[in-house]
């Protein structure tokens, strides 16, 4: 383990004291995570955001953070023709002591629990160092890590160089209007931001792809199954959708051939490439009834070099050409813009902080992007370019899959990294704010 670099020992509490407190109180993070996992914040539908905001308000009550709930207006996030499932409640919890603000970003939503879980996905289960539960790694465990760091700073009285500003946001896993986008567009973000929607790895973020989802509704006409032959062409919505599915299957490899100049992760043998996937398909109810509607959910990941409008248009044209006489609706249900290179003046100090927490060697860091997506393209569109990145994701964490887990040792390491970065004593020579004051 790399010892935390610091200035000559100061009178009063030091970062080493804070690290020791994190180690002493690490088990509290297990309890925090269990309480978070128990609240269903899956998107869709996104019905648990109010309850989660209430839990977080209780969690930060002893830290002297001022809490403010900010709801995204329904007309921005509600999908055309879709149901409403509860307020999109974002929570800002911050301290105001006159220091520069450091935004600490989390998305509080998870994907829905898929079939195959061997434990209750909404009940945190411990297996040695592993903490298993829906959202444990992506990304409720990161909230537990930051709470661990802030409590250690509070208990030891460690002087901080930044005022923490927790941003607990909605609808990152999908949706038309992620919460962080709304906060950015309303001018509610300050300072610079540390985004925890990343990996437990010595990574310098190079940016990422964009993503959009389209819901295709194919309409037919419900009749008794015995009358199907006389009902006329186009009555069976599933059969009417077959040419569309075939057209998408033909388009898929063509899109996959489009590569990006965005650097791929270390060890990758191929460049990052665009993707087209059929993510869901629904229709029909029983054998005695001809289905009147069939729905196809399409997910398109597009490279920063691609144009969203052109990518959207290409899919729509393929669908309408494949089934020119079918009754079709095509609805945009979610969109995350690509994130361009988010590096900036705070990254060197954040790398040092990750080394202090996780034990990374300085030469272990590499810069790469990903086909996975982020809601921070919308933040960059408002003028905030630099975004720091970390998280708890590992290749074997089973993120978005049954048995998702994180490790308590990683939570502790991330907590130490955050505490180091917040600390006024830690590598002040690399702090743009401290350098400006000098």
PDB file of N, CA and C in Angstrom, residues 32 85 119 136 173 207 247 255 323 382 429:
ATOM      1  N   UNK A  32     -24.845   0.914   5.741  1.00  0.00           N
ATOM      2  CA  UNK A  32     -25.351   1.953   4.834  1.00  0.00           C
ATOM      3  C   UNK A  32     -25.777   1.340   3.502  1.00  0.00           C
ATOM      4  N   UNK A  85     -44.503   7.309 -13.275  1.00  0.00           N
ATOM      5  CA  UNK A  85     -44.234   6.364 -12.192  1.00  0.00           C
ATOM      6  C   UNK A  85     -43.639   7.031 -10.965  1.00  0.00           C
ATOM      7  N   UNK A 119     -30.097 -14.767  -4.715  1.00  0.00           N
ATOM      8  CA  UNK A 119     -30.458 -14.105  -3.465  1.00  0.00           C
ATOM      9  C   UNK A 119     -31.479 -13.024  -3.795  1.00  0.00           C
ATOM     10  N   UNK A 136     -25.130  -2.676  -5.928  1.00  0.00           N
ATOM     11  CA  UNK A 136     -24.025  -2.643  -4.960  1.00  0.00           C
ATOM     12  C   UNK A 136     -22.784  -1.992  -5.551  1.00  0.00           C
ATOM     13  N   UNK A 173     -29.722   5.374 -15.876  1.00  0.00           N
ATOM     14  CA  UNK A 173     -29.805   4.090 -16.572  1.00  0.00           C
ATOM     15  C   UNK A 173     -30.693   4.151 -17.809  1.00  0.00           C
ATOM     16  N   UNK A 207     -13.348   9.855 -22.133  1.00  0.00           N
ATOM     17  CA  UNK A 207     -14.666  10.108 -22.690  1.00  0.00           C
ATOM     18  C   UNK A 207     -15.361   8.808 -23.043  1.00  0.00           C
ATOM     19  N   UNK A 247     -34.721  -6.632 -40.653  1.00  0.00           N
ATOM     20  CA  UNK A 247     -33.994  -5.451 -41.133  1.00  0.00           C
ATOM     21  C   UNK A 247     -32.990  -4.964 -40.098  1.00  0.00           C
ATOM     22  N   UNK A 255     -23.480  -1.385 -38.669  1.00  0.00           N
ATOM     23  CA  UNK A 255     -23.204  -0.390 -37.635  1.00  0.00           C
ATOM     24  C   UNK A 255     -21.976  -0.791 -36.820  1.00  0.00           C
ATOM     25  N   UNK A 323     -41.272  -2.464 -43.417  1.00  0.00           N
ATOM     26  CA  UNK A 323     -42.704  -2.712 -43.207  1.00  0.00           C
ATOM     27  C   UNK A 323     -43.499  -1.479 -43.619  1.00  0.00           C
ATOM     28  N   UNK A 382     -23.313  22.297 -21.091  1.00  0.00           N
ATOM     29  CA  UNK A 382     -23.571  23.566 -20.393  1.00  0.00           C
ATOM     30  C   UNK A 382     -22.280  24.319 -20.081  1.00  0.00           C
ATOM     31  N   UNK A 429       0.346  21.166  -3.595  1.00  0.00           N
ATOM     32  CA  UNK A 429       1.096  21.676  -4.743  1.00  0.00           C
ATOM     33  C   UNK A 429       0.435  21.349  -6.071  1.00  0.00           C
TER      34      UNK A 429
END
